[in-house]
Coordinates of C-alpha atoms in Angstrom, one line a residue:
M932 CA 4.4 -7.7 48.1
S933 CA 7.8 -9.2 47.2
P934 CA 10.8 -7.0 46.6
I935 CA 10.7 -5.5 43.0
T936 CA 13.5 -6.8 40.8
I937 CA 14.4 -4.9 37.5
R938 CA 16.5 -6.8 34.9
P939 CA 16.4 -8.0 31.2
V940 CA 14.1 -11.0 30.6
V941 CA 15.5 -14.2 29.6
E942 CA 14.2 -16.5 26.5
D943 CA 11.6 -18.6 28.7
E944 CA 10.1 -15.3 30.0
Y945 CA 9.9 -13.5 26.6
A946 CA 6.4 -14.5 25.8
A947 CA 5.3 -13.3 29.2
F948 CA 7.0 -9.9 28.7
V949 CA 5.2 -9.5 25.4
L950 CA 2.0 -10.1 26.9
A951 CA 2.6 -7.8 29.8
F952 CA 3.3 -4.6 27.5
I953 CA 0.4 -5.7 25.0
E954 CA -1.9 -5.7 28.1
G955 CA -0.3 -2.3 29.3
F956 CA -1.3 -1.0 26.0
A957 CA -4.9 -1.7 26.4
D958 CA -4.9 -4.8 23.8
D959 CA -4.8 -8.4 23.7
L960 CA -2.2 -10.6 21.9
P961 CA -3.3 -10.5 18.2
S962 CA -1.8 -13.7 17.3
D963 CA 0.1 -16.8 18.7
D964 CA 3.2 -15.9 16.8
F965 CA 3.2 -12.3 17.8
A966 CA 6.0 -12.7 20.4
D967 CA 8.3 -14.3 17.6
L968 CA 7.4 -11.1 15.5
I969 CA 8.6 -8.8 18.1
R970 CA 11.7 -10.6 19.0
R971 CA 13.2 -9.9 15.5
T972 CA 13.9 -6.3 16.4
L973 CA 13.5 -6.4 20.0
P974 CA 15.6 -9.5 21.4
P975 CA 15.4 -10.3 25.2
E976 CA 18.8 -8.8 25.9
R977 CA 17.4 -5.3 24.8
T978 CA 14.5 -5.6 27.4
L979 CA 14.0 -4.5 31.0
A980 CA 11.3 -5.8 33.2
A981 CA 10.0 -5.1 36.8
F982 CA 9.4 -8.5 38.5
D983 CA 7.3 -8.6 41.7
G984 CA 8.2 -12.3 42.4
D985 CA 7.8 -14.2 39.2
D986 CA 5.2 -11.8 37.8
I987 CA 6.1 -8.9 35.4
V988 CA 4.5 -5.8 36.5
G989 CA 6.4 -3.3 34.3
T990 CA 8.2 -3.3 31.1
F991 CA 10.8 -1.3 29.1
G992 CA 12.6 -2.0 25.7
G993 CA 15.3 -0.2 23.6
Y994 CA 15.9 -0.7 20.0
H995 CA 19.2 0.1 18.2
L996 CA 18.5 2.6 15.7
D997 CA 20.6 4.7 13.5
L998 CA 19.3 8.2 13.3
T999 CA 19.8 10.7 10.5
V1000 CA 21.1 14.0 12.0
P1001 CA 21.3 17.4 10.3
G1002 CA 24.1 17.3 7.5
G1003 CA 23.0 13.8 6.3
G1004 CA 25.2 11.8 8.9
S1005 CA 23.7 9.5 11.6
V1006 CA 24.1 8.7 15.3
G1007 CA 23.3 5.6 17.1
M1008 CA 20.1 6.0 19.0
E1009 CA 18.6 4.0 21.9
G1010 CA 15.0 3.7 20.8
T1011 CA 13.0 3.7 24.1
T1012 CA 9.7 1.5 23.7
V1013 CA 7.1 -0.7 25.3
V1014 CA 7.1 1.5 28.6
T1015 CA 4.4 0.2 30.9
V1016 CA 3.6 -0.2 34.5
F1017 CA 0.7 -2.4 35.9
P1018 CA -2.1 -0.4 37.4
T1019 CA -1.6 -2.5 40.6
H1020 CA 2.0 -1.1 41.0
R1021 CA 1.6 2.6 40.5
R1022 CA 3.1 5.1 42.7
M1023 CA 6.1 2.8 43.8
G1024 CA 8.8 4.6 41.6
L1025 CA 8.9 1.7 39.1
L1026 CA 8.9 3.8 35.9
R1027 CA 11.7 6.0 37.4
S1028 CA 13.8 3.1 38.3
M1029 CA 13.5 1.4 35.0
M1030 CA 14.2 4.7 33.1
D1031 CA 17.2 5.3 35.4
A1032 CA 18.5 1.8 34.4
H1033 CA 17.5 1.9 30.7
L1034 CA 19.3 5.2 30.4
A1035 CA 22.3 4.1 32.3
N1036 CA 22.6 1.0 30.1
A1037 CA 22.1 3.0 26.9
A1038 CA 24.9 5.5 28.0
G1039 CA 27.2 2.6 29.0
A1040 CA 26.8 1.0 25.7
G1041 CA 28.0 4.2 24.0
Y1042 CA 24.7 5.7 22.8
A1043 CA 24.9 9.5 22.5
I1044 CA 21.1 9.9 22.6
A1045 CA 17.8 8.1 23.3
G1046 CA 14.7 8.7 21.6
L1047 CA 11.0 7.7 21.7
W1048 CA 7.4 8.3 20.5
A1049 CA 5.2 9.0 23.7
S1050 CA 1.8 7.3 24.1
E1051 CA 1.1 9.9 26.8
S1052 CA 3.1 13.0 26.2
G1053 CA 3.1 14.3 29.7
I1054 CA 5.4 11.7 31.0
Y1055 CA 8.9 12.1 29.5
G1056 CA 9.9 15.6 29.9
R1057 CA 11.0 15.2 33.5
F1058 CA 13.2 12.4 32.3
G1059 CA 15.1 14.9 29.9
Y1060 CA 13.4 14.0 26.8
G1061 CA 12.5 17.0 24.5
L1062 CA 10.0 17.1 21.7
A1063 CA 12.2 17.2 18.6
T1064 CA 10.0 16.2 15.8
H1065 CA 6.3 17.1 14.8
N1066 CA 4.0 15.7 12.2
L1067 CA 0.8 16.9 10.5
S1068 CA -2.4 14.8 9.7
W1069 CA -4.5 15.3 6.6
K1070 CA -8.1 14.4 5.9
M1071 CA -9.2 15.3 2.4
K1072 CA -12.0 14.8 -0.1
G1073 CA -10.0 13.5 -3.0
P1074 CA -12.4 14.8 -5.7
G1075 CA -12.1 18.4 -4.4
I1076 CA -8.3 18.4 -4.6
A1077 CA -7.0 20.4 -7.8
F1078 CA -3.5 20.8 -8.6
R1079 CA -1.8 24.1 -9.8
N1080 CA -1.3 24.5 -13.6
G1081 CA 2.1 23.5 -14.8
L1082 CA 2.7 20.9 -12.3
A1083 CA 4.2 17.8 -13.8
I1084 CA 1.8 14.9 -12.9
D1085 CA 2.8 11.3 -14.3
R1086 CA 1.1 8.1 -14.4
V1087 CA 2.0 5.7 -11.7
R1088 CA 2.0 1.9 -11.3
R1089 CA 0.9 -0.8 -8.8
I1090 CA 3.6 -3.4 -7.7
K1091 CA 3.0 -6.7 -6.1
A1092 CA 3.6 -7.0 -2.4
T1093 CA 6.4 -9.8 -3.2
A1094 CA 8.3 -7.0 -5.1
A1095 CA 7.8 -4.3 -2.6
K1096 CA 11.0 -4.6 -0.4
D1097 CA 13.3 -4.8 -3.3
V1098 CA 11.6 -1.7 -5.1
L1099 CA 11.0 0.6 -2.1
T1100 CA 14.2 0.0 -0.1
P1101 CA 16.5 1.8 -2.6
I1102 CA 14.1 4.9 -2.6
F1103 CA 13.9 5.0 1.0
E1104 CA 17.7 4.8 1.4
R1105 CA 18.3 7.4 -0.9
V1106 CA 15.9 9.7 0.8
L1107 CA 17.0 8.8 4.3
P1108 CA 20.0 11.1 4.7
T1109 CA 18.1 14.3 3.5
R1110 CA 15.8 14.4 6.4
P1111 CA 16.9 14.8 10.0
G1112 CA 14.8 12.3 12.3
M1113 CA 14.5 9.5 9.9
Y1114 CA 16.1 6.2 11.1
A1115 CA 17.6 3.4 8.9
R1116 CA 15.7 0.1 8.4
T1117 CA 17.2 -3.1 8.5
S1118 CA 16.0 -6.1 6.7
E1119 CA 14.1 -7.2 9.8
W1120 CA 12.5 -3.5 10.0
W1121 CA 11.5 -3.9 6.3
D1122 CA 10.1 -7.2 7.0
E1123 CA 7.9 -5.9 9.9
L1124 CA 6.8 -2.9 8.0
L1125 CA 5.6 -5.0 4.8
L1126 CA 4.0 -7.8 7.1
D1127 CA 0.3 -7.8 6.2
E1128 CA -1.5 -10.5 8.4
D1129 CA -5.2 -10.5 8.8
W1130 CA -5.1 -9.2 12.5
M1131 CA -3.6 -6.0 10.9
K1132 CA -6.3 -5.1 8.6
R1133 CA -9.0 -4.2 11.1
G1134 CA -11.5 -4.1 8.5
R1135 CA -9.5 -2.7 5.8
T1136 CA -8.0 -4.1 2.7
S1137 CA -4.4 -5.6 2.3
K1138 CA -1.6 -2.9 1.8
R1139 CA -1.5 -1.6 -1.6
Y1140 CA 2.2 -0.5 -3.1
V1141 CA 2.4 2.1 -5.9
V1142 CA 5.6 3.7 -7.2
H1143 CA 6.5 6.7 -9.5
D1144 CA 9.1 6.1 -12.2
G1145 CA 11.5 9.0 -12.8
P1146 CA 14.1 9.4 -15.4
N1147 CA 16.5 7.2 -13.7
G1148 CA 13.9 4.8 -12.3
P1149 CA 11.6 4.5 -9.1
D1150 CA 11.9 7.9 -7.1
G1151 CA 8.7 7.7 -5.1
Y1152 CA 6.2 5.3 -3.5
V1153 CA 3.1 5.2 -1.3
I1154 CA 1.8 2.3 0.8
Y1155 CA -2.0 2.5 1.7
R1156 CA -5.1 0.5 2.5
Q1157 CA -8.7 1.1 1.6
K1158 CA -11.8 0.8 3.6
P1159 CA -15.1 0.4 1.7
D1160 CA -18.0 2.3 3.0
S1161 CA -21.1 3.9 1.5
G1162 CA -22.8 7.2 2.6
D1163 CA -26.5 7.8 3.7
D1164 CA -27.3 8.7 -0.2
G1165 CA -26.2 5.2 -1.3
H1166 CA -23.1 6.4 -2.9
S1167 CA -19.6 5.0 -2.3
D1168 CA -17.9 6.9 0.6
G1169 CA -14.7 4.7 1.3
R1170 CA -11.3 5.7 2.6
V1171 CA -7.8 5.6 1.4
I1172 CA -5.5 5.3 4.2
V1173 CA -1.8 6.2 3.7
S1174 CA 0.6 4.3 5.8
E1175 CA 3.9 5.9 4.2
L1176 CA 4.6 8.1 1.4
I1177 CA 8.4 8.8 0.4
T1178 CA 9.4 10.8 -2.6
E1179 CA 12.7 12.1 -4.1
T1180 CA 11.2 14.6 -6.5
P1181 CA 8.3 17.1 -6.7
S1182 CA 7.0 15.2 -9.6
A1183 CA 6.8 12.1 -7.6
E1184 CA 5.1 13.6 -4.9
A1185 CA 2.4 15.4 -7.1
S1186 CA 1.9 12.3 -9.1
L1187 CA 1.3 10.0 -6.1
W1188 CA -1.1 12.4 -4.5
A1189 CA -2.9 13.0 -7.7
Y1190 CA -3.3 9.1 -7.9
L1191 CA -4.4 8.7 -4.1
T1192 CA -7.2 11.4 -4.7
R1193 CA -8.7 9.7 -7.7
I1194 CA -9.2 6.1 -6.5
D1195 CA -12.6 5.1 -7.3
M1196 CA -15.2 4.4 -4.6
C1197 CA -12.8 6.0 -1.9
P1198 CA -13.2 9.8 -2.0
N1199 CA -11.9 10.2 1.7
V1200 CA -8.1 10.3 1.9
E1201 CA -6.4 10.2 5.1
S1202 CA -2.4 10.5 6.0
W1203 CA -1.6 10.8 9.8
N1204 CA 2.2 11.3 9.6
V1205 CA 3.0 14.0 7.4
P1206 CA 6.3 16.4 7.6
V1207 CA 5.5 19.8 8.7
D1208 CA 7.2 21.2 5.7
D1209 CA 5.7 18.8 3.2
P1210 CA 5.3 20.6 -0.2
L1211 CA 1.9 19.5 -1.1
P1212 CA 0.0 22.4 0.2
M1213 CA 1.9 24.6 -2.2
M1214 CA 1.0 22.1 -5.1
V1215 CA -2.6 22.4 -4.6
T1216 CA -5.1 25.4 -5.6
E1217 CA -6.7 25.1 -2.2
P1218 CA -4.6 24.0 0.5
R1219 CA -7.6 24.2 3.1
R1220 CA -9.0 21.3 1.3
L1221 CA -6.2 19.1 2.8
G1222 CA -8.0 19.3 6.2
S1223 CA -4.8 19.6 8.0
K1224 CA -4.5 19.3 11.7
G1225 CA -1.3 19.6 13.8
P1226 CA 1.4 20.1 14.5
S1227 CA 1.3 17.1 16.9
D1228 CA 4.1 15.6 18.9
A1229 CA 6.2 12.9 17.4
M1230 CA 9.7 11.8 18.4
W1231 CA 11.3 13.1 21.6
I1232 CA 15.1 13.1 21.9
R1233 CA 17.2 12.8 25.1
I1234 CA 20.7 13.7 25.1
L1235 CA 23.1 11.3 27.0
D1236 CA 26.5 12.3 25.7
V1237 CA 26.7 16.0 25.0
V1238 CA 29.8 16.0 23.2
A1239 CA 29.3 13.1 21.1
A1240 CA 25.8 14.1 20.2
L1241 CA 26.4 17.8 19.2
E1242 CA 29.6 16.9 17.1
A1243 CA 27.7 14.2 15.3
R1244 CA 25.5 16.9 13.6
T1245 CA 26.4 19.7 11.4
Y1246 CA 25.1 23.4 11.6
E1247 CA 24.0 25.7 9.0
E1248 CA 25.5 28.8 10.7
D1249 CA 29.0 29.2 12.2
G1250 CA 29.8 30.8 15.5
A1251 CA 30.7 29.9 19.0
I1252 CA 28.7 29.9 22.2
T1253 CA 29.0 28.7 25.7
V1254 CA 26.2 26.7 27.2
A1255 CA 25.4 25.5 30.6
L1256 CA 23.2 22.4 30.5
V1257 CA 21.0 21.7 33.4
D1258 CA 20.1 17.8 33.7
D1259 CA 18.0 17.2 36.8
F1260 CA 17.3 13.4 36.0
R1261 CA 21.0 12.7 35.2
P1262 CA 23.0 15.1 37.0
D1263 CA 26.3 13.7 35.6
T1264 CA 25.4 14.9 31.9
S1265 CA 25.1 18.7 33.6
G1266 CA 28.0 20.9 32.7
T1267 CA 29.1 23.9 30.9
F1268 CA 30.3 23.3 27.3
R1269 CA 31.9 25.3 24.6
I1270 CA 30.4 24.9 21.1
S1271 CA 32.6 26.2 18.5
V1272 CA 31.4 25.8 14.8
E1273 CA 33.5 26.3 11.7
N1274 CA 32.4 25.4 8.3
G1275 CA 29.4 23.8 9.7
M1276 CA 31.4 21.3 11.8
A1277 CA 31.4 21.5 15.6
T1278 CA 34.1 21.1 18.4
V1279 CA 32.5 20.7 21.7
A1280 CA 34.4 20.7 25.1
P1281 CA 33.8 21.3 28.7
S1282 CA 34.4 24.8 29.6
E1283 CA 35.0 27.1 32.8
E1284 CA 33.7 30.1 30.9
E1285 CA 30.7 32.0 32.0
P1286 CA 27.8 30.6 29.9
A1287 CA 25.9 32.9 27.6
V1288 CA 22.8 30.8 28.1
S1289 CA 21.6 27.8 30.4
I1290 CA 19.4 25.3 29.0
D1291 CA 17.4 22.4 30.5
S1292 CA 18.1 18.9 29.0
D1293 CA 14.7 18.5 27.5
A1294 CA 15.0 21.7 25.5
L1295 CA 18.2 20.8 24.3
G1296 CA 16.9 17.3 23.1
A1297 CA 14.1 19.4 21.3
L1298 CA 16.6 21.7 19.4
Y1299 CA 19.0 18.7 18.6
L1300 CA 17.5 17.9 15.1
G1301 CA 16.9 21.5 14.1
G1302 CA 13.3 21.8 14.5
G1303 CA 13.1 23.3 17.9
D1304 CA 12.7 27.2 18.5
A1305 CA 15.2 28.3 21.2
L1306 CA 13.4 31.9 21.2
A1307 CA 10.1 30.1 22.3
Y1308 CA 11.8 28.0 24.7
A1309 CA 13.5 31.0 26.1
A1310 CA 10.3 32.8 26.5
A1311 CA 9.0 29.9 28.5
D1312 CA 12.0 30.1 30.7
R1313 CA 13.5 26.8 29.5
I1314 CA 16.4 28.5 28.3
R1315 CA 17.9 31.5 30.2
G1316 CA 20.3 34.1 29.1
D1317 CA 20.8 37.3 27.4
A1318 CA 19.0 38.0 24.3
D1319 CA 21.9 37.8 21.9
G1320 CA 23.1 34.4 23.4
V1321 CA 19.5 32.9 22.7
R1322 CA 19.3 34.2 19.3
Q1323 CA 22.6 32.9 18.4
L1324 CA 21.7 29.5 19.8
H1325 CA 18.6 29.5 17.8
R1326 CA 20.5 30.5 14.5
M1327 CA 23.2 27.8 15.2
F1328 CA 20.7 24.9 15.8
R1329 CA 17.9 25.5 13.4
T1330 CA 17.8 23.8 10.2
A1331 CA 16.2 24.7 6.7
V1332 CA 14.8 21.2 6.2
Q1333 CA 12.3 20.3 9.2
P1334 CA 13.1 17.0 11.2
W1335 CA 10.5 14.3 10.7
C1336 CA 10.5 10.7 12.0
N1337 CA 9.3 8.0 9.4
Q1338 CA 7.7 5.4 11.8
V1339 CA 6.5 4.8 15.2
F1340 CA 8.9 2.6 17.2

């Protein structure tokens, strides 16, 4: 076996890199131009590959993403993606070596955090990633969904796919700063989201686009597909599969769900990525009929620069606390820091004071966007310290709006 080399791929290796990670995720290339599609948001210079001679046996990638943090600001995030190691090269330390290089590159480029969606959730805690956002999934029988009396439900309208980018983008951009965990979309990301080639359908229809019009114009949208089917009794039993629903107002939320649950021939309505604090359960008379499952793990966050990351977000409770961070994978990130919050803004600096609490790096990542429960992490011995310090940490980091990530990357 040749020595393993880890480096970014060059242009003429890019097609092999894409084939390698697609096979690593147990699939085949869906189209001849798939590598060109991936290159739009993941160029060769943002990749890493493990080479055994000329053969690619492991893959890594990193998107540039601007992530919304509590308070409505944003921070640049290294979006860890396409992580694979060939079965022939297990137990050789390739994943650890590629992760070490990936995070070193990200920190060197000035990223305060890295984030990922985990295909296998047992892998990333040991590298300092903490579970920072969750989601719900819903499976409901549309005709059984009844809305509470007095709820404003308006008519909505379909728009053509050719108009979707222009209509949907402004709605998304207004919602973006209101929800920690969402990340901004460049034009290339919108093109990827709206792409609707035959290989994407998997027996379902083309994407449908529906918008709600508020007093000042469109203020909500849903993207969905349908899959026709019939039951054993001969009646239609098709499905509505929601890809994305983004709304600015309760009226838009209720109106779009009212539409989705009344589509002829498709009584089964599914949505897999729903915020844990979505208001729909409070809008219907029987929340049980939403068929809610979860919360499930979604985006994981890894802190690379403690000062830059913690000062980028705001806090809903003022105070000061000294925290010892324990980072086993990147020991240089470890240290003791004084976090002082005044009028919601933090000043963070290394400190020689006795820490009130000690926290593992993955637990700090889990708390970062405001959805983590410091009390629960303390009960699991992943945050250590006196009870008053843990409670203060919990109050400072927790946010009223729960974080949610809008799209797998």
